[in-house]
Short mmCIF file of C-alpha atoms in Angstrom, two decimals:
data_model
loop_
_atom_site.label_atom_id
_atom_site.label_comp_id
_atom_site.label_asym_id
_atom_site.label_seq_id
_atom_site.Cartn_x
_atom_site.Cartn_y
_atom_site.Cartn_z
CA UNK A 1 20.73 -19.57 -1.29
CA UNK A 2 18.23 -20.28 1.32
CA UNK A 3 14.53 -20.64 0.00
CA UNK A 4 11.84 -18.81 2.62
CA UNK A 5 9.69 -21.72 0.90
CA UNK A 6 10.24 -24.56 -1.14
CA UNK A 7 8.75 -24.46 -4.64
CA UNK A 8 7.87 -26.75 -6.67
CA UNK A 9 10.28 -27.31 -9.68
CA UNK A 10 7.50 -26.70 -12.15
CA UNK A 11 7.43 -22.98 -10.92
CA UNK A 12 11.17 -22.65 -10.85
CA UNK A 13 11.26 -22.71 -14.53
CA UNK A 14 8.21 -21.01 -15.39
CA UNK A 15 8.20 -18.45 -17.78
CA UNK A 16 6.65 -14.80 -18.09
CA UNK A 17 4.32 -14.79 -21.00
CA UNK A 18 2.46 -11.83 -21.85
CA UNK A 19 0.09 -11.73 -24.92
CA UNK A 20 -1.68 -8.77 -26.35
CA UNK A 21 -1.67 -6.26 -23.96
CA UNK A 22 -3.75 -2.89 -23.94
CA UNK A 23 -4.03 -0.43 -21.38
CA UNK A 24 -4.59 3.27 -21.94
CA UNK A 25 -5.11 6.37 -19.69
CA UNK A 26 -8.27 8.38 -20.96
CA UNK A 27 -7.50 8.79 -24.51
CA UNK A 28 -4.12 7.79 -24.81
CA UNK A 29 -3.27 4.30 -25.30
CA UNK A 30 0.14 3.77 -23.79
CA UNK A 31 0.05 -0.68 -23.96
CA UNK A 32 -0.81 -1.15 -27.39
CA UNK A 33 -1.00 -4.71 -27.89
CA UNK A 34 2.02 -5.35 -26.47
CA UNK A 35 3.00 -9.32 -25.91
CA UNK A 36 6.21 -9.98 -24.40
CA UNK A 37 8.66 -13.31 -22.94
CA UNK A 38 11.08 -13.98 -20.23
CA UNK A 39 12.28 -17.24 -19.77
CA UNK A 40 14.51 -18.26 -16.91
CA UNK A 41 17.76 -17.02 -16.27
CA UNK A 42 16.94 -14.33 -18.78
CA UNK A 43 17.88 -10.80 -17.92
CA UNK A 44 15.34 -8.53 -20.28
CA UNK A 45 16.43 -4.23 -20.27
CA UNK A 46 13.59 -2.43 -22.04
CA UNK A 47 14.35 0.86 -23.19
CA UNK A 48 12.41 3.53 -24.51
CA UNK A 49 11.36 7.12 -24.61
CA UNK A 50 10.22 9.08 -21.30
CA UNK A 51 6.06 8.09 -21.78
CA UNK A 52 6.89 4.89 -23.46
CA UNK A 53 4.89 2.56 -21.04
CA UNK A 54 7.73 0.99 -19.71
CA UNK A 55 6.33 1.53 -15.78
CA UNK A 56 3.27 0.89 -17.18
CA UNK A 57 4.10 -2.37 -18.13
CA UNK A 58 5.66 -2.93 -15.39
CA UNK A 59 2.54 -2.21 -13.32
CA UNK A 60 0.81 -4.37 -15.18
CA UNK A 61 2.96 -7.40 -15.08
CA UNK A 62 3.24 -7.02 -11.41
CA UNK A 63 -0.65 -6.52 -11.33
CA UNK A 64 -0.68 -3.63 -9.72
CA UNK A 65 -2.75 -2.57 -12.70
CA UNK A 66 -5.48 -4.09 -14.99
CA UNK A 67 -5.23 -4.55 -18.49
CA UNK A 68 -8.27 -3.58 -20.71
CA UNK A 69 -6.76 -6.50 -22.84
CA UNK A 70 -4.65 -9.19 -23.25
CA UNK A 71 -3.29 -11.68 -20.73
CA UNK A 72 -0.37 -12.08 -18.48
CA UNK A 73 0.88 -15.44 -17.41
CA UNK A 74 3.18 -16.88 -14.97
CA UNK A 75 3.59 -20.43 -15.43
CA UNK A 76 0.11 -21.82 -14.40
CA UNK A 77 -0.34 -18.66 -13.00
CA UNK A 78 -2.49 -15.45 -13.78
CA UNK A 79 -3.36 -12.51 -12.33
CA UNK A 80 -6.88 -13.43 -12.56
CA UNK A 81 -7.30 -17.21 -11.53
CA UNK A 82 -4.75 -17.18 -8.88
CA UNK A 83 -3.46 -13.87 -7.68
CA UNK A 84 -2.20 -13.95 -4.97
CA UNK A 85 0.29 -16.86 -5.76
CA UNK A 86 0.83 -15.08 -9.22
CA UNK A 87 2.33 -12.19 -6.96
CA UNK A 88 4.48 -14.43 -4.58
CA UNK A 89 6.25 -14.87 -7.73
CA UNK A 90 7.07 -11.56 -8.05
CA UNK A 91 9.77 -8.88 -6.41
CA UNK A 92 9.11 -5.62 -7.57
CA UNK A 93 11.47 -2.28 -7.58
CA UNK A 94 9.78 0.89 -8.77
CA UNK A 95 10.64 4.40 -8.54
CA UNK A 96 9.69 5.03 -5.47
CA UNK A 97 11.47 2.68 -2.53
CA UNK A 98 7.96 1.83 -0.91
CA UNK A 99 9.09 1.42 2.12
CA UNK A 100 8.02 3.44 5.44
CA UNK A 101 10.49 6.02 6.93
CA UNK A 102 9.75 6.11 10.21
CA UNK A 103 10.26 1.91 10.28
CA UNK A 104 14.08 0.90 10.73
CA UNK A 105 15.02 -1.04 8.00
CA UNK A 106 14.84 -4.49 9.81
CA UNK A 107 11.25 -2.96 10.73
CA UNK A 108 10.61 -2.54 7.13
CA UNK A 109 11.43 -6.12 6.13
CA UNK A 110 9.83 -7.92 8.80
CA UNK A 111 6.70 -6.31 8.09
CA UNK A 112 6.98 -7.53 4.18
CA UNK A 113 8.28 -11.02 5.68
CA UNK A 114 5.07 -11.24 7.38
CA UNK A 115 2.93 -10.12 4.64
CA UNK A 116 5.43 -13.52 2.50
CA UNK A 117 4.65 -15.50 5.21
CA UNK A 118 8.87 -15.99 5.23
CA UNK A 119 9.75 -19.15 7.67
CA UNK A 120 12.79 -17.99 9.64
CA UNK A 121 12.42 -14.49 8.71
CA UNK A 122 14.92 -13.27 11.11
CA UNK A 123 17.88 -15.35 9.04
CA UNK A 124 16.05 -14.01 6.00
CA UNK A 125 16.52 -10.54 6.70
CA UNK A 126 19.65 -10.85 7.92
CA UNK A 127 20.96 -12.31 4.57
CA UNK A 128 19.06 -9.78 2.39
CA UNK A 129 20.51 -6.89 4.17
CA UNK A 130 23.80 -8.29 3.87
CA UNK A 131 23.28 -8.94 0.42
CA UNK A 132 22.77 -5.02 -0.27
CA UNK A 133 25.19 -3.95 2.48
CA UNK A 134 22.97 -2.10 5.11
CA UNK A 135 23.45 -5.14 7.85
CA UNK A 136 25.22 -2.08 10.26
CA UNK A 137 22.79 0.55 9.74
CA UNK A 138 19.57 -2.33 9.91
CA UNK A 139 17.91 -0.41 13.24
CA UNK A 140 18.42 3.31 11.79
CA UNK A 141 14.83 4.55 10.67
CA UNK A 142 14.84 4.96 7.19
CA UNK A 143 13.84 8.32 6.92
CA UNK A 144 17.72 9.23 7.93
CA UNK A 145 18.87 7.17 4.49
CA UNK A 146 20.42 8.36 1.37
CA UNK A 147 18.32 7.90 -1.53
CA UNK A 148 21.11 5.23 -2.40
CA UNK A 149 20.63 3.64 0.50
CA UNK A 150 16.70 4.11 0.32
CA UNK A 151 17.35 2.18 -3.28
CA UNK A 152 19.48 -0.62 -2.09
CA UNK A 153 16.72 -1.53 0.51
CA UNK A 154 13.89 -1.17 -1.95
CA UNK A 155 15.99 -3.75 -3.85
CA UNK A 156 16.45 -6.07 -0.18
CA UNK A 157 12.52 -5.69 0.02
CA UNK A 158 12.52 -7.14 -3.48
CA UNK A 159 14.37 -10.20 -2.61
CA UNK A 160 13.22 -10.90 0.47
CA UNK A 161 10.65 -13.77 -0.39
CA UNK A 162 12.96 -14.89 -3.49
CA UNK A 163 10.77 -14.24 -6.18
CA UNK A 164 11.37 -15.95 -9.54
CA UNK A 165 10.89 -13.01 -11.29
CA UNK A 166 12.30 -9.50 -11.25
CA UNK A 167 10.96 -6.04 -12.19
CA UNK A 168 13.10 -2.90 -11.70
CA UNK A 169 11.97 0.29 -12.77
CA UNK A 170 15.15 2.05 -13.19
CA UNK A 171 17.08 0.07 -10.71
CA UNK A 172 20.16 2.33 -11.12
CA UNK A 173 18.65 5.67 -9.95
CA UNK A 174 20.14 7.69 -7.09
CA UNK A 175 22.89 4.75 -6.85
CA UNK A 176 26.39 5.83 -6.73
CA UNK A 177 29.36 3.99 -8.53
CA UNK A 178 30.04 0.87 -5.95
CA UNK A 179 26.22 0.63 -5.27
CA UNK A 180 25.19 0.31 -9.03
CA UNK A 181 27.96 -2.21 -9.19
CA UNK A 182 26.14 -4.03 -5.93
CA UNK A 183 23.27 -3.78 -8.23
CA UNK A 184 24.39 -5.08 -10.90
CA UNK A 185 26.01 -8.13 -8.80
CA UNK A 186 22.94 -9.02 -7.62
CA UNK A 187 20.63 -8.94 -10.94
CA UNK A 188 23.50 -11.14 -12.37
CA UNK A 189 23.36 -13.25 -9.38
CA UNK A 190 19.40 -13.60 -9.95
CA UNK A 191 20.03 -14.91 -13.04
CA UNK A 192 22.13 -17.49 -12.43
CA UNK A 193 20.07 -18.67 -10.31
CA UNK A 194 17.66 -19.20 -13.12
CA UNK A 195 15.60 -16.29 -12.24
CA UNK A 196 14.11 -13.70 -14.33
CA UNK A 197 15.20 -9.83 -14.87
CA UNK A 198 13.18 -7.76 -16.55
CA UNK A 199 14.39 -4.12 -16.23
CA UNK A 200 14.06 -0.63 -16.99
CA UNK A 201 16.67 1.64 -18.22
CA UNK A 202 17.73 4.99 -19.68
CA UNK A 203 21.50 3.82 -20.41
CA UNK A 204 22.05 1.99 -23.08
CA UNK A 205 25.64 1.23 -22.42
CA UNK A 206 24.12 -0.21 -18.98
CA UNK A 207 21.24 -2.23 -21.07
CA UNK A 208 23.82 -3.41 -23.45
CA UNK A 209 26.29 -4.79 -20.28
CA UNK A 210 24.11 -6.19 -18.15
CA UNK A 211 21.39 -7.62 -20.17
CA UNK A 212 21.06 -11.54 -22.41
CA UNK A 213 18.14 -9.45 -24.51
CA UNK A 214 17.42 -5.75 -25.07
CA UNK A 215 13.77 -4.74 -26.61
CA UNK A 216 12.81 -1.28 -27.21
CA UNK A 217 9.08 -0.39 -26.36
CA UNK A 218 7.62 2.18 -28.59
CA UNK A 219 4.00 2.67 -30.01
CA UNK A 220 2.61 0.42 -27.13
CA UNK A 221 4.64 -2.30 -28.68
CA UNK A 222 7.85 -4.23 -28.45
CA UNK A 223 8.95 -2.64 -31.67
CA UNK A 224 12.40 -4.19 -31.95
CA UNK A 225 14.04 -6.81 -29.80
CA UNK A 226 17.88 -8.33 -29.86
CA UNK A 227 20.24 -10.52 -28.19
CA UNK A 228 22.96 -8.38 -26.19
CA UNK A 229 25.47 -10.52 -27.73
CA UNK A 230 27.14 -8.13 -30.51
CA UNK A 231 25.55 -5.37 -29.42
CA UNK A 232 27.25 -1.58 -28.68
CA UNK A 233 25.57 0.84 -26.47
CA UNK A 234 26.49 2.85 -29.68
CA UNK A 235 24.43 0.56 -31.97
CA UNK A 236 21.70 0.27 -29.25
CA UNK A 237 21.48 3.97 -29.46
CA UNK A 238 21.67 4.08 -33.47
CA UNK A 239 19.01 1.60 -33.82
CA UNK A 240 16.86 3.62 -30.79
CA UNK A 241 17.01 6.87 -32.87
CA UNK A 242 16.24 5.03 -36.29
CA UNK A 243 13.29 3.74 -34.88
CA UNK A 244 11.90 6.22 -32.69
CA UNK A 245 12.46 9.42 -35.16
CA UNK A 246 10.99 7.11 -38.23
CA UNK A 247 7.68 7.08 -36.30
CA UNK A 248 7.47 10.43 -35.16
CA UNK A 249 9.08 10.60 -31.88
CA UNK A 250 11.92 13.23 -30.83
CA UNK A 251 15.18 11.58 -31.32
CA UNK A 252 16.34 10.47 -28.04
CA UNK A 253 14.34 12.05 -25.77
CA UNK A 254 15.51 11.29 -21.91
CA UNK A 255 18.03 8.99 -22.92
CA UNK A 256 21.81 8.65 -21.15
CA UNK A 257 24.03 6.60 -23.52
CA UNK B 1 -7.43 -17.86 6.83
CA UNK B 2 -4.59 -17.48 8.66
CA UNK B 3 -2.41 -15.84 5.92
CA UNK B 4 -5.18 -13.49 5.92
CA UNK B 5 -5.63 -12.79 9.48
CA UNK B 6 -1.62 -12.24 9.94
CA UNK B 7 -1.62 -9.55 6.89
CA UNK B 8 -4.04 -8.03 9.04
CA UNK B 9 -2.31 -8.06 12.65
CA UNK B 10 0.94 -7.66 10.38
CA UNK B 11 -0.54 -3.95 9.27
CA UNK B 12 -1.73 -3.20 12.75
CA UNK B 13 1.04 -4.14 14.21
CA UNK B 14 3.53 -1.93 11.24
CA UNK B 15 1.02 0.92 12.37
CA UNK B 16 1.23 1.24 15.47
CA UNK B 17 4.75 0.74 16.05
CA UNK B 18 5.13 3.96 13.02
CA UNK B 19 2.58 5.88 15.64
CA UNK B 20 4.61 4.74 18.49
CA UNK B 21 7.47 7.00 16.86
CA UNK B 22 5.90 9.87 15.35
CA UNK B 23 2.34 10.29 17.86
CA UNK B 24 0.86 12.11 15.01
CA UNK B 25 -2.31 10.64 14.59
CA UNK B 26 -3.79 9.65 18.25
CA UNK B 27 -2.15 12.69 19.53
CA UNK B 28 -3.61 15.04 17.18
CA UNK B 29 -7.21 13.59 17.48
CA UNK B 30 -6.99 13.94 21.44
CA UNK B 31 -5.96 17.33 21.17
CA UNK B 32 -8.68 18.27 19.21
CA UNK B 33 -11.34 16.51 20.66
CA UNK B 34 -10.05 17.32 24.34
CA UNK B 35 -10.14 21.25 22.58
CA UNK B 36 -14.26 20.64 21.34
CA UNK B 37 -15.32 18.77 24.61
CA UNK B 38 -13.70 21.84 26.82
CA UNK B 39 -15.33 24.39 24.56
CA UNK B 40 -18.62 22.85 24.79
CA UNK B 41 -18.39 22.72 28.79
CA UNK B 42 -17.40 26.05 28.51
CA UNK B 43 -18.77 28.18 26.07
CA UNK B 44 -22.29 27.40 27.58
CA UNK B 45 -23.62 28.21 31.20
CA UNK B 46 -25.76 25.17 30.72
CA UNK B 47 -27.66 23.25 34.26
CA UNK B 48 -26.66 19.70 34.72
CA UNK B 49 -29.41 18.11 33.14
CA UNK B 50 -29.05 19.69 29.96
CA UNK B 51 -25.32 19.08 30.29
CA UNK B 52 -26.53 15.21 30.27
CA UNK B 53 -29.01 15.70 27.67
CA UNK B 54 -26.45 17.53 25.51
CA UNK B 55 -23.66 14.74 26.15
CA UNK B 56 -24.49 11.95 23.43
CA UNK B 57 -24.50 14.19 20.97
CA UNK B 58 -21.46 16.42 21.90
CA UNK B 59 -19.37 13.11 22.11
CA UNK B 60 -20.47 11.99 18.80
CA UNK B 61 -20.05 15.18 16.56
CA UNK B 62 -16.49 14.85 18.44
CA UNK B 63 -15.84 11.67 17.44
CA UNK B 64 -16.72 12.08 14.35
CA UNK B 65 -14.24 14.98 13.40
CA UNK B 66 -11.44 13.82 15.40
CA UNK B 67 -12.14 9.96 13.26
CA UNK B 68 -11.60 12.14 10.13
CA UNK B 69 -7.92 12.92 10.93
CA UNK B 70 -7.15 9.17 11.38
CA UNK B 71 -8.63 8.39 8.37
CA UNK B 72 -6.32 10.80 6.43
CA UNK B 73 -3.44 9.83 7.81
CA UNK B 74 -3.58 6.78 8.19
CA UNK B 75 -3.72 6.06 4.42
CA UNK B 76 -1.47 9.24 3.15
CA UNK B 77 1.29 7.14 5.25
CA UNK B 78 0.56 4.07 2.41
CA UNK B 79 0.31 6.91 -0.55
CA UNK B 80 4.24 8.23 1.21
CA UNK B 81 7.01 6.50 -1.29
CA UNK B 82 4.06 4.65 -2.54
CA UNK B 83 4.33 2.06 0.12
CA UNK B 84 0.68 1.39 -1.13
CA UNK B 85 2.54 -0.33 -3.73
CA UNK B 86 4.46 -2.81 -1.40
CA UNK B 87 1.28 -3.72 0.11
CA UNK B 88 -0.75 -4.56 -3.23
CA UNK B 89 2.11 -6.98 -4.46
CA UNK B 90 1.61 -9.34 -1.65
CA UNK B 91 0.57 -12.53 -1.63
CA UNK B 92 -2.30 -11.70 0.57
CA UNK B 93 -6.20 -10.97 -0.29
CA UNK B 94 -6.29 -7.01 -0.30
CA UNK B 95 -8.74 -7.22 1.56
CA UNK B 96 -6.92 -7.50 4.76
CA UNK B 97 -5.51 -4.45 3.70
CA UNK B 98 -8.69 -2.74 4.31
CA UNK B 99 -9.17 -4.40 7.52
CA UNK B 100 -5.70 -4.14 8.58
CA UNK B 101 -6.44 -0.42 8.43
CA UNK B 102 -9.76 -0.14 9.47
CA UNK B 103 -8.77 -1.85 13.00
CA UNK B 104 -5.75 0.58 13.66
CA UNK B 105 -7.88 3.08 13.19
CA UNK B 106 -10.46 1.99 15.02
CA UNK B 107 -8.58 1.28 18.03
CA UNK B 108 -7.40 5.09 17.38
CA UNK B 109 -10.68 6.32 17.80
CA UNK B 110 -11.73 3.92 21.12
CA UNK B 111 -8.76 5.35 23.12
CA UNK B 112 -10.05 9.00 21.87
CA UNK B 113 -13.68 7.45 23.07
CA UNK B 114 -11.97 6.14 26.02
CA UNK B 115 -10.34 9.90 27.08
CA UNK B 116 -13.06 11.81 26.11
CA UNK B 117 -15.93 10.41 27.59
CA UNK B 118 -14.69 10.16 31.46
CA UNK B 119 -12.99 13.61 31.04
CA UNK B 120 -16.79 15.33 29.59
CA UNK B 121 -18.19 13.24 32.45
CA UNK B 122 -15.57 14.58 34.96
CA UNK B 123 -15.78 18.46 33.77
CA UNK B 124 -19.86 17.81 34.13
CA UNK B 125 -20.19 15.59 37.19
CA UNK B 126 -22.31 13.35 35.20
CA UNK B 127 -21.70 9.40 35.18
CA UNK B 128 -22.11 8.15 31.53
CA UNK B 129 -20.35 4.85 32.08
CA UNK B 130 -22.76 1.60 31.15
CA UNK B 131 -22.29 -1.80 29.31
CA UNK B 132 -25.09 -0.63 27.42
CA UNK B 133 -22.94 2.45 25.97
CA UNK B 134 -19.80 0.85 25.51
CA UNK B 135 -21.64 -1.77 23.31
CA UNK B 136 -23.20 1.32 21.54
CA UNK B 137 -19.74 3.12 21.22
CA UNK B 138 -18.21 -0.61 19.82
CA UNK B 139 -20.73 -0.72 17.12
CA UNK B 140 -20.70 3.01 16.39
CA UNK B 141 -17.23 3.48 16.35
CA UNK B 142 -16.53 -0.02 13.91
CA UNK B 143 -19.57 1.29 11.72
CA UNK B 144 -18.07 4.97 10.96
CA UNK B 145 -14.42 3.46 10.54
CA UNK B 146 -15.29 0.47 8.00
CA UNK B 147 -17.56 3.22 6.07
CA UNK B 148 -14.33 6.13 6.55
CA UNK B 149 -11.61 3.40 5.82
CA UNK B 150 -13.22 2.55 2.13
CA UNK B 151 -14.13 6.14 1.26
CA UNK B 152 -10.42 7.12 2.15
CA UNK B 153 -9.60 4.75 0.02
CA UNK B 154 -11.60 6.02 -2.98
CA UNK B 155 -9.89 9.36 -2.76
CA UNK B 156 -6.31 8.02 -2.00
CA UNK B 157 -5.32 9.53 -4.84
CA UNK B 158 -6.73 12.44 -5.67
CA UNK B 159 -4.71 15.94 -5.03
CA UNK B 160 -8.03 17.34 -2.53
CA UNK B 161 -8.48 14.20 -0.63
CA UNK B 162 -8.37 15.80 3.04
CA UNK B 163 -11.17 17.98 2.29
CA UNK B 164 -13.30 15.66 0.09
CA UNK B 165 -13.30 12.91 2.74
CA UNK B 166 -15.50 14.27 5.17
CA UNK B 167 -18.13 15.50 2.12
CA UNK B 168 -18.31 11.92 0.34
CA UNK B 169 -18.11 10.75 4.50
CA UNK B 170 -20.54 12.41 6.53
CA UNK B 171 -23.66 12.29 4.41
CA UNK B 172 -23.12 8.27 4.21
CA UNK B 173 -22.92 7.87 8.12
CA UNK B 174 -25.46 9.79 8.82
CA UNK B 175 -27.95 6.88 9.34
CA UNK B 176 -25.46 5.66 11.82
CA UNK B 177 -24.80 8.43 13.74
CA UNK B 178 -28.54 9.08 14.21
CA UNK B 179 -28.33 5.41 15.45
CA UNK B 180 -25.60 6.11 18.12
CA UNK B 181 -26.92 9.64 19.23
CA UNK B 182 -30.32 8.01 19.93
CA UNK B 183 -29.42 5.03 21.06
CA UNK B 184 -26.58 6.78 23.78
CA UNK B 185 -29.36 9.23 24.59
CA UNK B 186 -31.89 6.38 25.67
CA UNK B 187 -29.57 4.80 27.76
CA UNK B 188 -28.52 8.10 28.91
CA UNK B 189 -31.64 9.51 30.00
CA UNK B 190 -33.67 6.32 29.90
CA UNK B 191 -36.18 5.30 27.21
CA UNK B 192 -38.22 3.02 25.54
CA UNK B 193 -36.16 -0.25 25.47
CA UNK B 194 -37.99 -1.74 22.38
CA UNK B 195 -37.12 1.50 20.80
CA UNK B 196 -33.12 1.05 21.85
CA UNK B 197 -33.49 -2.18 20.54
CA UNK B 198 -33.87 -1.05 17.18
CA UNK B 199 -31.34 1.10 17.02
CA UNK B 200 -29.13 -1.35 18.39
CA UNK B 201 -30.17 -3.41 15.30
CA UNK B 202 -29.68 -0.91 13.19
CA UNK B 203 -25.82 -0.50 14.41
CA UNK B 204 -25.42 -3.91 14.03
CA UNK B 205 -27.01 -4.18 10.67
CA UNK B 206 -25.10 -0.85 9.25
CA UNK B 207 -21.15 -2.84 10.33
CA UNK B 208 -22.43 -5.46 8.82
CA UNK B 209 -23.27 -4.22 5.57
CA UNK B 210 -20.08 -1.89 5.39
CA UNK B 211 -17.87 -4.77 6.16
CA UNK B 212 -19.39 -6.94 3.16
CA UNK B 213 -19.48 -3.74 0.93
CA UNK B 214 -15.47 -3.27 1.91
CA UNK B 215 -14.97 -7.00 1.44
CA UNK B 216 -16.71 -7.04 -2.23
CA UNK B 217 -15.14 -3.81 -3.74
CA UNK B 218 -11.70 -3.01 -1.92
CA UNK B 219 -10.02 -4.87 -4.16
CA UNK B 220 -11.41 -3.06 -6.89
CA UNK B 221 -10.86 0.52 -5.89
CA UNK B 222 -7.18 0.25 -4.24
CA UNK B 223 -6.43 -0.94 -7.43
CA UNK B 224 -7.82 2.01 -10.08
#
């Protein structure tokens, strides 16, 4: 794969280190002192109920929110004493594709490869949009895209500067069968490369497949955290109602398995 | 520096080339300025001179409305699909995001300037062109865009932002736009040039201040 800049090997295998975060929304504390690792080549599915704080947390490690507390670390990196490299670090798919629809798609990632500062951005883009299949509809404005396709060039926008680290809100929405599988190619691609994944997801049978670690996030907390290996979507989903109906919760709210 | 200045020609550039397409925003503020500089040459029987008198602050007030619908838009197109988003997670100082917008927008509202002031001047047969008033409509224009741009920001957000713009807006500019009427009305009409001289000052002094206020605590608010 062609780096848009070289970094240095240090930063390649940094880790994600967050410690103690709180955030809440008037009264309601959705980050409860919530610490949480990815290490390299690591691909991380957090699951929980609708209201967990799993965008939340996402927000937060991709500082597009503060914490009241607690700290989030990128190698030598933080949000506070370095942020803009922190974020060059970072590729980001949420729930909405943040792109703009009257932009082509090409449009759309030339823009972000100017905000990256992406040396031969033109090759760049070309790659990305290959990598997600759109390369023959690149000059169509993206306001005449499926919300698949909408999804699979959030997920180009994401890769574009090569970040070391991966958060997907939901990656999977609005995808249809081969483009989840594109997904899915390309998260396990990331990984190999010794990059991180740390994802969001309703279906456990998904978390289960796809991920090397699944933890549940409940109570503002990590509340329970396993290796994929010897895991069931079944179990997953046992364990999910144990845990979440012990502590109050309604037993598998907005949850596919 | 020049990661910053490229985030903000990058955003100018994005802009633009969105406005090329759609013509939303310039073409709705010419049509409604062009709509309040006809109805004040027509609604009123008024002699030339009072025509001339009138003219600094007729092509202020129109500015100053038409400016609003830039500032609007120009920001609900970042709050669309939360492209807002995109924009925070890059490498960049947000601030160039705030100055990024506030130059699209004000080069929306100098090609309004730039239409409505020779067609009020045509419809009147008055001549309002001097170096003197396109320095004043420069500074005028940059001061009520940096001060719109920030407080567009504070309500990106919130559901009633198109109508609570123009009340957080207007009661903060209204030092400048005392500034500009005066100071267009003296070179207008011809005047004390100590007194121009202050406002001038005053112009200057007002951009200045916005632009550091916009520099200290964008960050801050595009972020909450």
């Amino acid at each position: 794969m062609i780096l848009p800049q070289a970094l240095p090997e240090e930063t390649r295998r940094a880790m994600l280190n967050a410690v103690n975060l709180t955030r809440s929304f008037g009264n309601r504390q959705v980050l409860r002192g919530l610490s949480l690792t990815v290490e390299p080549a690591e691909i991380v599915s957090l699951v929980g109920i609708n209201g967990a704080g799993k965008t939340t947390l996402l927000r937060v490690l991709a500082n597009l929110l503060r914490p009241e507390q607690g700290m989030v670390r990128f190698g030598s990196y933080t949000p506070l004493n370095a942020p803009a490299e922190y974020r060059r670090h970072i590729g980001v798919v949420m729930h909405t594709s943040m792109l703009y629809d009257n932009l082509s798609a090409r449009e759309n990632l030339r823009f972000f490869s100017r905000l990256y500062q992406i040396a031969d951005s033109d090759k760049r883009i070309r790659q990305v949009l290959e990598m997600v299949a759109l390369n023959s509809r690149a000059d169509e404005l993206v306001r005449t895209f499926s919300r698949g396709m909408q999804q699979r060039l959030a997920i180009a926008r994401a890769l574009l500067h090569d970040p070391d680290l991966l958060l997907l809100d939901e990656p999977y929405t609005g995808l249809d069968q081969r483009s989840s599988e594109l997904c899915e190619m390309l998260i396990r691609q990331a990984a190999a490369d010794g990059k991180m994944v740390l994802l969001t997801t309703h279906d456990f049978n998904q978390a289960v497949a796809i991920s090397t670690r699944v933890d549940l996030l409940h109570d503002g907390k990590i509340s329970w955290s396993s290796p994929s290996a010897g895991l069931s979507g079944k179990s997953l989903r046992a364990t999910f109602n144990e845990l979440t109906v012990f502590s109050g919760s309604h037993k598998g709210h907005g949850v596919n398995t | 520096m020049k990661p910053f200045i490229g985030a903000i020609l990058a955003i100018f550039w994005k802009d633009l080339l969105a406005e090329r397409r759609t013509r939303e925003i310039l073409g709705t503020m010419l049509v409604f300025a062009l709509t309040v500089i006809l109805v004040f040459v027509f609604a009123f029987d008024l002699s030339v001179e009072i025509r001339r008198k009138a003219a600094a602050g007729v092509i202020w007030v129109t500015l100053c409305f038409a400016g609003t619908i830039s500032l609007n838009r120009s920001l609900t197109l970042e709050r669309d699909r939360e492209a807002i988003n995109a924009l925070l997670l890059a490498p960049v100082d947000r601030t160039a995001i705030f100055f990024g917008k506030a130059l699209v927008n004000w080069v929306y509202l100098l090609i309004t300037a730039a239409i409505i002031v020779p067609v009020y001047a045509l419809l009147n047969n008055l001549s309002l062109f001097s170096w003197g008033g396109l320095g004043v409509i420069l500074l005028g224009t940059l001061g009520y865009i940096l001060t719109g741009t920030l407080l567009s920001t504070l309500t990106l957000q919130l559901r009633a932002r198109d109508m609570l713009l123009p009340v957080l807006l207007f009661p903060v500019i209204i030092p400048l736009l005392l500034a500009c009427v005066r100071a267009s009305t003296i070179l207008l009409q011809g005047g004390n040039p100590a007194e121009l001289d202050t406002w001038l000052v005053m112009l200057v002094g007002y951009d200045l201040l916005f632009a550091a206020v916009g520099l200290l605590v964008f960050d801050r608010i595009i972020e909450e």
